PDB file of C-alpha atoms in Angstrom:
ATOM      1  CA  MET A 616     -18.676 -12.534  -0.857  1.00  0.00           C
ATOM      2  CA  ILE A 617     -14.771 -13.113  -1.511  1.00  0.00           C
ATOM      3  CA  ARG A 618     -14.407 -15.889  -4.348  1.00  0.00           C
ATOM      4  CA  VAL A 619     -10.887 -16.541  -5.425  1.00  0.00           C
ATOM      5  CA  VAL A 620     -10.554 -19.297  -7.841  1.00  0.00           C
ATOM      6  CA  VAL A 621      -7.066 -20.270  -9.746  1.00  0.00           C
ATOM      7  CA  GLN A 622      -7.945 -23.013 -12.067  1.00  0.00           C
ATOM      8  CA  PRO A 623      -6.989 -25.128 -15.599  1.00  0.00           C
ATOM      9  CA  ASP A 624     -10.426 -25.183 -16.930  1.00  0.00           C
ATOM     10  CA  PRO A 625     -12.093 -22.036 -18.924  1.00  0.00           C
ATOM     11  CA  ILE A 626     -13.478 -19.269 -16.956  1.00  0.00           C
ATOM     12  CA  ASP A 627     -17.522 -19.493 -17.058  1.00  0.00           C
ATOM     13  CA  ILE A 628     -17.956 -15.531 -17.007  1.00  0.00           C
ATOM     14  CA  ALA A 629     -21.759 -15.838 -16.737  1.00  0.00           C
ATOM     15  CA  ALA A 630     -21.888 -18.313 -13.834  1.00  0.00           C
ATOM     16  CA  GLU A 631     -18.944 -15.775 -12.089  1.00  0.00           C
ATOM     17  CA  PHE A 632     -20.926 -13.065 -12.691  1.00  0.00           C
ATOM     18  CA  GLY A 633     -24.058 -14.992 -11.198  1.00  0.00           C
ATOM     19  CA  VAL A 634     -22.414 -15.022  -8.059  1.00  0.00           C
ATOM     20  CA  LEU A 635     -22.117 -11.283  -7.623  1.00  0.00           C
ATOM     21  CA  ASN A 636     -25.568 -10.881  -8.871  1.00  0.00           C
ATOM     22  CA  GLY A 637     -27.451 -12.202  -6.311  1.00  0.00           C
ATOM     23  CA  LEU A 638     -25.727  -9.828  -3.837  1.00  0.00           C
ATOM     24  CA  GLU A 639     -27.287  -6.727  -2.382  1.00  0.00           C
ATOM     25  CA  ALA A 640     -25.573  -4.095  -4.767  1.00  0.00           C
ATOM     26  CA  GLY A 641     -25.956  -0.908  -6.985  1.00  0.00           C
ATOM     27  CA  GLY A 642     -23.737  -2.229  -9.766  1.00  0.00           C
ATOM     28  CA  ILE A 643     -21.054  -4.759 -10.614  1.00  0.00           C
ATOM     29  CA  ALA A 644     -18.480  -3.650 -12.583  1.00  0.00           C
ATOM     30  CA  THR A 645     -15.806  -6.604 -14.072  1.00  0.00           C
ATOM     31  CA  PHE A 646     -12.926  -6.963 -16.262  1.00  0.00           C
ATOM     32  CA  ALA A 647     -12.568  -9.971 -18.424  1.00  0.00           C
ATOM     33  CA  GLY A 648      -8.875 -10.137 -20.167  1.00  0.00           C
ATOM     34  CA  GLN A 649      -8.521 -12.597 -22.941  1.00  0.00           C
ATOM     35  CA  VAL A 650      -5.712 -13.988 -24.755  1.00  0.00           C
ATOM     36  CA  ARG A 651      -4.815 -11.341 -27.988  1.00  0.00           C
ATOM     37  CA  ARG A 652      -4.556 -12.951 -31.678  1.00  0.00           C
ATOM     38  CA  ASP A 653      -1.961 -10.763 -32.642  1.00  0.00           C
ATOM     39  CA  ASP A 654       1.819 -11.137 -32.694  1.00  0.00           C
ATOM     40  CA  GLY A 655       0.646 -14.683 -34.378  1.00  0.00           C
ATOM     41  CA  VAL A 656       0.567 -16.241 -31.030  1.00  0.00           C
ATOM     42  CA  GLU A 657      -0.744 -19.459 -31.138  1.00  0.00           C
ATOM     43  CA  ALA A 658      -1.281 -20.554 -27.512  1.00  0.00           C
ATOM     44  CA  LEU A 659      -0.638 -19.021 -24.520  1.00  0.00           C
ATOM     45  CA  GLU A 660       1.055 -21.141 -20.935  1.00  0.00           C
ATOM     46  CA  LEU A 661       0.332 -19.617 -17.716  1.00  0.00           C
ATOM     47  CA  GLU A 662       2.478 -20.919 -15.032  1.00  0.00           C
ATOM     48  CA  HIS A 663       2.244 -19.881 -11.114  1.00  0.00           C
ATOM     49  CA  TYR A 664       3.598 -20.867  -7.759  1.00  0.00           C
ATOM     50  CA  PRO A 665       0.528 -22.600  -6.253  1.00  0.00           C
ATOM     51  CA  GLY A 666       0.146 -21.772  -2.909  1.00  0.00           C
ATOM     52  CA  MET A 667       1.292 -18.055  -3.019  1.00  0.00           C
ATOM     53  CA  THR A 668      -0.663 -17.142  -6.239  1.00  0.00           C
ATOM     54  CA  GLU A 669      -4.034 -18.234  -4.114  1.00  0.00           C
ATOM     55  CA  THR A 670      -2.213 -16.068  -0.721  1.00  0.00           C
ATOM     56  CA  MET A 671      -1.625 -12.716  -3.284  1.00  0.00           C
ATOM     57  CA  LEU A 672      -4.963 -13.042  -4.773  1.00  0.00           C
ATOM     58  CA  GLY A 673      -6.844 -13.634  -1.627  1.00  0.00           C
ATOM     59  CA  ARG A 674      -4.660 -10.911   0.291  1.00  0.00           C
ATOM     60  CA  LEU A 675      -5.600  -8.593  -2.896  1.00  0.00           C
ATOM     61  CA  ALA A 676      -9.357  -9.174  -3.063  1.00  0.00           C
ATOM     62  CA  ARG A 677      -9.852  -8.229   1.023  1.00  0.00           C
ATOM     63  CA  GLU A 678      -7.773  -5.316   0.432  1.00  0.00           C
ATOM     64  CA  ALA A 679     -10.191  -4.026  -2.244  1.00  0.00           C
ATOM     65  CA  ALA A 680     -13.734  -5.225  -0.268  1.00  0.00           C
ATOM     66  CA  GLU A 681     -12.095  -2.942   2.528  1.00  0.00           C
ATOM     67  CA  ARG A 682     -11.041  -0.346   0.683  1.00  0.00           C
ATOM     68  CA  TRP A 683     -14.135   0.084  -1.261  1.00  0.00           C
ATOM     69  CA  SER A 684     -16.915  -1.599   1.141  1.00  0.00           C
ATOM     70  CA  LEU A 685     -17.669  -4.092  -1.805  1.00  0.00           C
ATOM     71  CA  SER A 686     -20.256  -6.355  -0.855  1.00  0.00           C
ATOM     72  CA  GLY A 687     -18.747  -9.108  -3.169  1.00  0.00           C
ATOM     73  CA  VAL A 688     -15.666  -9.376  -4.769  1.00  0.00           C
ATOM     74  CA  THR A 689     -14.101 -12.292  -7.178  1.00  0.00           C
ATOM     75  CA  VAL A 690     -10.694 -13.380  -9.184  1.00  0.00           C
ATOM     76  CA  VAL A 691     -11.072 -15.864 -10.759  1.00  0.00           C
ATOM     77  CA  HIS A 692      -6.901 -16.648 -12.923  1.00  0.00           C
ATOM     78  CA  ARG A 693      -6.635 -19.374 -15.281  1.00  0.00           C
ATOM     79  CA  VAL A 694      -3.273 -21.501 -15.573  1.00  0.00           C
ATOM     80  CA  GLY A 695      -2.405 -23.877 -17.929  1.00  0.00           C
ATOM     81  CA  ARG A 696      -2.207 -23.660 -21.973  1.00  0.00           C
ATOM     82  CA  MET A 697      -5.141 -21.610 -23.539  1.00  0.00           C
ATOM     83  CA  VAL A 698      -5.835 -20.016 -26.831  1.00  0.00           C
ATOM     84  CA  PRO A 699      -6.260 -16.660 -28.120  1.00  0.00           C
ATOM     85  CA  GLY A 700     -10.115 -15.726 -27.777  1.00  0.00           C
ATOM     86  CA  GLU A 701      -9.507 -17.704 -24.521  1.00  0.00           C
ATOM     87  CA  HIS A 702     -10.197 -15.933 -21.354  1.00  0.00           C
ATOM     88  CA  ILE A 703      -7.429 -15.784 -18.992  1.00  0.00           C
ATOM     89  CA  VAL A 704      -8.802 -13.538 -15.925  1.00  0.00           C
ATOM     90  CA  PHE A 705     -12.106 -12.564 -14.790  1.00  0.00           C
ATOM     91  CA  VAL A 706     -12.425 -10.292 -12.106  1.00  0.00           C
ATOM     92  CA  ALA A 707     -15.495  -8.487 -10.367  1.00  0.00           C
ATOM     93  CA  ALA A 708     -16.376  -6.064  -8.145  1.00  0.00           C
ATOM     94  CA  ALA A 709     -20.108  -5.598  -6.460  1.00  0.00           C
ATOM     95  CA  ALA A 710     -20.550  -2.344  -4.364  1.00  0.00           C
ATOM     96  CA  ALA A 711     -23.163   0.346  -3.478  1.00  0.00           C
ATOM     97  CA  HIS A 712     -22.138   2.688  -6.253  1.00  0.00           C
ATOM     98  CA  ARG A 713     -20.637   2.963  -9.303  1.00  0.00           C
ATOM     99  CA  ALA A 714     -17.448   4.531  -8.382  1.00  0.00           C
ATOM    100  CA  ALA A 715     -16.265   2.144  -6.057  1.00  0.00           C
ATOM    101  CA  ALA A 716     -17.249  -1.003  -8.053  1.00  0.00           C
ATOM    102  CA  LEU A 717     -15.388   0.362 -11.048  1.00  0.00           C
ATOM    103  CA  ASP A 718     -12.188   1.598  -8.823  1.00  0.00           C
ATOM    104  CA  ALA A 719     -12.045  -1.821  -7.188  1.00  0.00           C
ATOM    105  CA  CYS A 720     -12.534  -3.652 -10.095  1.00  0.00           C
ATOM    106  CA  ALA A 721      -9.439  -1.474 -11.798  1.00  0.00           C
ATOM    107  CA  TYR A 722      -7.166  -1.801  -8.557  1.00  0.00           C
ATOM    108  CA  LEU A 723      -7.239  -6.085  -8.379  1.00  0.00           C
ATOM    109  CA  ILE A 724      -6.341  -6.022 -12.026  1.00  0.00           C
ATOM    110  CA  ASP A 725      -3.462  -3.526 -11.892  1.00  0.00           C
ATOM    111  CA  ARG A 726      -2.837  -5.306  -8.805  1.00  0.00           C
ATOM    112  CA  LEU A 727      -2.526  -8.679  -9.293  1.00  0.00           C
ATOM    113  CA  LYS A 728      -0.556  -7.951 -12.463  1.00  0.00           C
ATOM    114  CA  THR A 729       2.807  -7.342  -9.996  1.00  0.00           C
ATOM    115  CA  ASP A 730       1.774  -8.922  -7.178  1.00  0.00           C
ATOM    116  CA  ALA A 731       0.652 -12.299  -8.126  1.00  0.00           C
ATOM    117  CA  PRO A 732       3.078 -14.679  -9.020  1.00  0.00           C
ATOM    118  CA  PHE A 733       2.267 -15.879 -12.549  1.00  0.00           C
ATOM    119  CA  TRP A 734       4.220 -16.136 -15.859  1.00  0.00           C
ATOM    120  CA  LYS A 735       3.290 -16.170 -19.493  1.00  0.00           C
ATOM    121  CA  ARG A 736       4.950 -18.253 -22.416  1.00  0.00           C
ATOM    122  CA  GLU A 737       3.795 -17.323 -25.999  1.00  0.00           C
ATOM    123  CA  HIS A 738       3.919 -20.193 -28.557  1.00  0.00           C
ATOM    124  CA  VAL A 739       4.535 -18.629 -32.050  1.00  0.00           C
ATOM    125  CA  GLY A 740       5.374 -20.123 -34.847  1.00  0.00           C
ATOM    126  CA  GLY A 741       6.784 -23.505 -33.163  1.00  0.00           C
ATOM    127  CA  ASP A 742       8.717 -21.718 -30.520  1.00  0.00           C
ATOM    128  CA  ALA A 743       7.979 -20.484 -26.964  1.00  0.00           C
ATOM    129  CA  ARG A 744       9.115 -17.622 -25.288  1.00  0.00           C
ATOM    130  CA  TRP A 745       8.658 -16.179 -22.007  1.00  0.00           C
ATOM    131  CA  VAL A 746       7.102 -12.817 -21.769  1.00  0.00           C
ATOM    132  CA  ALA A 747       8.909 -10.174 -20.375  1.00  0.00           C
ATOM    133  CA  ALA A 748       7.670  -8.373 -17.120  1.00  0.00           C
ATOM    134  CA  ARG A 749       6.639  -4.158 -18.638  1.00  0.00           C
ATOM    135  CA  ALA A 750       7.209  -0.949 -16.492  1.00  0.00           C
ATOM    136  CA  SER A 751       3.624   0.226 -17.481  1.00  0.00           C
ATOM    137  CA  ASP A 752       2.483  -2.792 -15.311  1.00  0.00           C
ATOM    138  CA  ASP A 753       4.495  -1.749 -12.623  1.00  0.00           C
ATOM    139  CA  ARG A 754       3.372   2.002 -13.035  1.00  0.00           C
ATOM    140  CA  ALA A 755      -0.501   0.978 -13.159  1.00  0.00           C
ATOM    141  CA  ALA A 756       0.074  -0.818  -9.953  1.00  0.00           C
ATOM    142  CA  GLU A 757       1.732   1.978  -8.476  1.00  0.00           C
ATOM    143  CA  ARG A 758      -0.797   4.587  -8.285  1.00  0.00           C
ATOM    144  CA  TRP A 759      -3.110   2.773  -6.058  1.00  0.00           C
ATOM    145  CA  ARG A 760      -0.248   2.780  -3.079  1.00  0.00           C
ATOM    146  CA  GLY A 761      -0.656   4.941  -0.251  1.00  0.00           C
TER     147      GLY A 761
ATOM    148  CA  MET B 969      19.153 -25.544   8.449  1.00  0.00           C
ATOM    149  CA  ALA B 970      17.640 -27.463   5.077  1.00  0.00           C
ATOM    150  CA  ILE B 971      15.730 -25.174   2.777  1.00  0.00           C
ATOM    151  CA  ASP B 972      13.075 -26.139  -0.068  1.00  0.00           C
ATOM    152  CA  MET B 973      14.059 -24.302  -3.163  1.00  0.00           C
ATOM    153  CA  LEU B 974      11.597 -23.400  -5.767  1.00  0.00           C
ATOM    154  CA  TYR B 975      12.349 -22.406  -9.635  1.00  0.00           C
ATOM    155  CA  PHE B 976       9.500 -21.110 -11.832  1.00  0.00           C
ATOM    156  CA  ALA B 977       9.404 -20.300 -15.330  1.00  0.00           C
ATOM    157  CA  TRP B 978      12.696 -20.163 -16.921  1.00  0.00           C
ATOM    158  CA  VAL B 979      14.539 -19.833 -13.978  1.00  0.00           C
ATOM    159  CA  ARG B 980      13.183 -23.811 -13.796  1.00  0.00           C
ATOM    160  CA  GLU B 981      14.145 -24.235 -17.273  1.00  0.00           C
ATOM    161  CA  SER B 982      17.569 -22.759 -16.812  1.00  0.00           C
ATOM    162  CA  VAL B 983      18.379 -24.705 -13.440  1.00  0.00           C
ATOM    163  CA  GLY B 984      17.046 -27.624 -14.844  1.00  0.00           C
ATOM    164  CA  ILE B 985      14.640 -28.536 -12.268  1.00  0.00           C
ATOM    165  CA  GLY B 986      11.755 -27.524 -10.381  1.00  0.00           C
ATOM    166  CA  GLY B 987      12.938 -27.492  -6.995  1.00  0.00           C
ATOM    167  CA  GLU B 988      15.196 -28.784  -4.268  1.00  0.00           C
ATOM    168  CA  ARG B 989      16.070 -29.209  -1.088  1.00  0.00           C
ATOM    169  CA  VAL B 990      19.673 -27.685   0.136  1.00  0.00           C
ATOM    170  CA  ASP B 991      21.589 -27.068   3.401  1.00  0.00           C
ATOM    171  CA  PRO B 992      23.393 -23.908   2.908  1.00  0.00           C
ATOM    172  CA  PRO B 993      26.378 -23.283   5.817  1.00  0.00           C
ATOM    173  CA  ALA B 994      25.183 -20.928   8.586  1.00  0.00           C
ATOM    174  CA  GLU B 995      27.493 -17.845   6.937  1.00  0.00           C
ATOM    175  CA  VAL B 996      25.079 -17.842   3.917  1.00  0.00           C
ATOM    176  CA  ALA B 997      22.729 -15.468   5.777  1.00  0.00           C
ATOM    177  CA  THR B 998      20.855 -13.891   2.746  1.00  0.00           C
ATOM    178  CA  VAL B 999      18.802 -15.017  -0.291  1.00  0.00           C
ATOM    179  CA  ALA B1000      22.222 -13.661  -2.636  1.00  0.00           C
ATOM    180  CA  ALA B1001      24.459 -15.403  -0.494  1.00  0.00           C
ATOM    181  CA  LEU B1002      22.600 -18.398  -0.915  1.00  0.00           C
ATOM    182  CA  LEU B1003      22.073 -17.985  -4.920  1.00  0.00           C
ATOM    183  CA  ASP B1004      26.228 -17.645  -4.561  1.00  0.00           C
ATOM    184  CA  TRP B1005      26.619 -20.403  -2.547  1.00  0.00           C
ATOM    185  CA  LEU B1006      24.026 -22.585  -5.219  1.00  0.00           C
ATOM    186  CA  ALA B1007      25.920 -21.090  -8.390  1.00  0.00           C
ATOM    187  CA  ASP B1008      29.559 -22.294  -7.004  1.00  0.00           C
ATOM    188  CA  ARG B1009      27.950 -25.629  -6.548  1.00  0.00           C
ATOM    189  CA  SER B1010      27.033 -26.057 -10.272  1.00  0.00           C
ATOM    190  CA  GLU B1011      27.449 -24.820 -13.712  1.00  0.00           C
ATOM    191  CA  ALA B1012      23.585 -24.965 -14.205  1.00  0.00           C
ATOM    192  CA  HIS B1013      22.845 -23.021 -11.297  1.00  0.00           C
ATOM    193  CA  ALA B1014      25.604 -19.801 -12.065  1.00  0.00           C
ATOM    194  CA  ARG B1015      24.085 -20.026 -15.805  1.00  0.00           C
ATOM    195  CA  ALA B1016      20.752 -19.170 -14.275  1.00  0.00           C
ATOM    196  CA  PHE B1017      21.165 -16.877 -11.584  1.00  0.00           C
ATOM    197  CA  ALA B1018      23.838 -14.892 -13.772  1.00  0.00           C
ATOM    198  CA  ASP B1019      22.150 -11.431 -14.303  1.00  0.00           C
ATOM    199  CA  ARG B1020      20.618 -10.723 -11.219  1.00  0.00           C
ATOM    200  CA  ALA B1021      18.275  -7.898 -12.118  1.00  0.00           C
ATOM    201  CA  LYS B1022      16.035 -10.460 -14.058  1.00  0.00           C
ATOM    202  CA  LEU B1023      15.220 -12.366 -11.045  1.00  0.00           C
ATOM    203  CA  ARG B1024      12.884 -12.115  -7.935  1.00  0.00           C
ATOM    204  CA  ALA B1025      12.281 -13.850  -4.748  1.00  0.00           C
ATOM    205  CA  ALA B1026       9.828 -15.312  -2.057  1.00  0.00           C
ATOM    206  CA  ILE B1027      11.117 -16.546   1.355  1.00  0.00           C
ATOM    207  CA  ASP B1028       8.311 -18.672   2.499  1.00  0.00           C
ATOM    208  CA  GLN B1029       5.366 -17.132   0.141  1.00  0.00           C
ATOM    209  CA  ALA B1030       6.107 -13.525   0.567  1.00  0.00           C
ATOM    210  CA  PHE B1031       8.259 -11.555  -1.849  1.00  0.00           C
ATOM    211  CA  VAL B1032      11.313 -10.124  -0.865  1.00  0.00           C
ATOM    212  CA  PRO B1033      14.470  -8.348  -2.016  1.00  0.00           C
ATOM    213  CA  LEU B1034      17.439 -10.314  -2.677  1.00  0.00           C
ATOM    214  CA  ASP B1035      19.628  -8.266   0.195  1.00  0.00           C
ATOM    215  CA  ALA B1036      16.506 -10.338   2.131  1.00  0.00           C
ATOM    216  CA  PRO B1037      18.058 -12.302   5.750  1.00  0.00           C
ATOM    217  CA  LEU B1038      16.780 -15.467   5.238  1.00  0.00           C
ATOM    218  CA  GLY B1039      16.138 -16.204   8.780  1.00  0.00           C
ATOM    219  CA  ARG B1040      14.431 -19.409   9.348  1.00  0.00           C
ATOM    220  CA  ALA B1041      13.436 -19.522   6.004  1.00  0.00           C
ATOM    221  CA  SER B1042      11.738 -22.851   5.197  1.00  0.00           C
ATOM    222  CA  GLU B1043      11.001 -22.271   1.512  1.00  0.00           C
ATOM    223  CA  VAL B1044      12.891 -19.729  -0.896  1.00  0.00           C
ATOM    224  CA  ALA B1045      11.361 -19.247  -4.689  1.00  0.00           C
ATOM    225  CA  ILE B1046      13.492 -17.647  -7.216  1.00  0.00           C
ATOM    226  CA  PHE B1047      11.728 -16.503 -10.605  1.00  0.00           C
ATOM    227  CA  PRO B1048      11.439 -14.030 -12.720  1.00  0.00           C
ATOM    228  CA  PRO B1049       9.399 -10.723 -12.726  1.00  0.00           C
ATOM    229  CA  VAL B1050       5.643 -11.839 -12.224  1.00  0.00           C
ATOM    230  CA  THR B1051       3.484 -11.621 -15.853  1.00  0.00           C
ATOM    231  CA  GLY B1052      -0.057 -12.516 -14.762  1.00  0.00           C
ATOM    232  CA  GLY B1053      -3.246 -11.118 -16.071  1.00  0.00           C
TER     233      GLY B1053
END
């Protein structure tokens, strides 16, 4: 079961977890990223490349499902405007054993940060600024290659 | 050979439009050459494309380096390094 969604609406974590919970699996690993309250950020805006985003997330989900023999994988990413505390991304992997589920989950969040066309803009004190890409994200994605 | 250009994030703001259809001459054979050609035609493009190290590209929705050949590209997107997740 592969589920990839890009949506402007808030992420229903319980419902997304429920989709995987019905599958035959030894365990489900999840990661939920949320908009941080630090740096005085009042809102975060996510722009993306419609079409390419879904293609890239689908490719990563299929790669993870194959590499770790997952029974289910979910990637949900929000776009548009959101405020601190709201979930921006949810990834989950259901597998026979915990190591596979945890590794697949880490792989998905590391790879999507560098391989999916999203751009963040922070709103702080009436100003808006584009968030710069981080070298540490490139290194995190790189460790899964080969 | 008409190409649909797409611009995202600050590149979109800098160029001033989200996209356009262009028809470069045949000698424009790479993404970098396409950026040079567009920069020659307008100040906004020249400013947006000034620092190539800050630009990334996709041809027909697949990431490519800036020196990639255009081939039979129908859609070329120019944007900053991605920051999702």
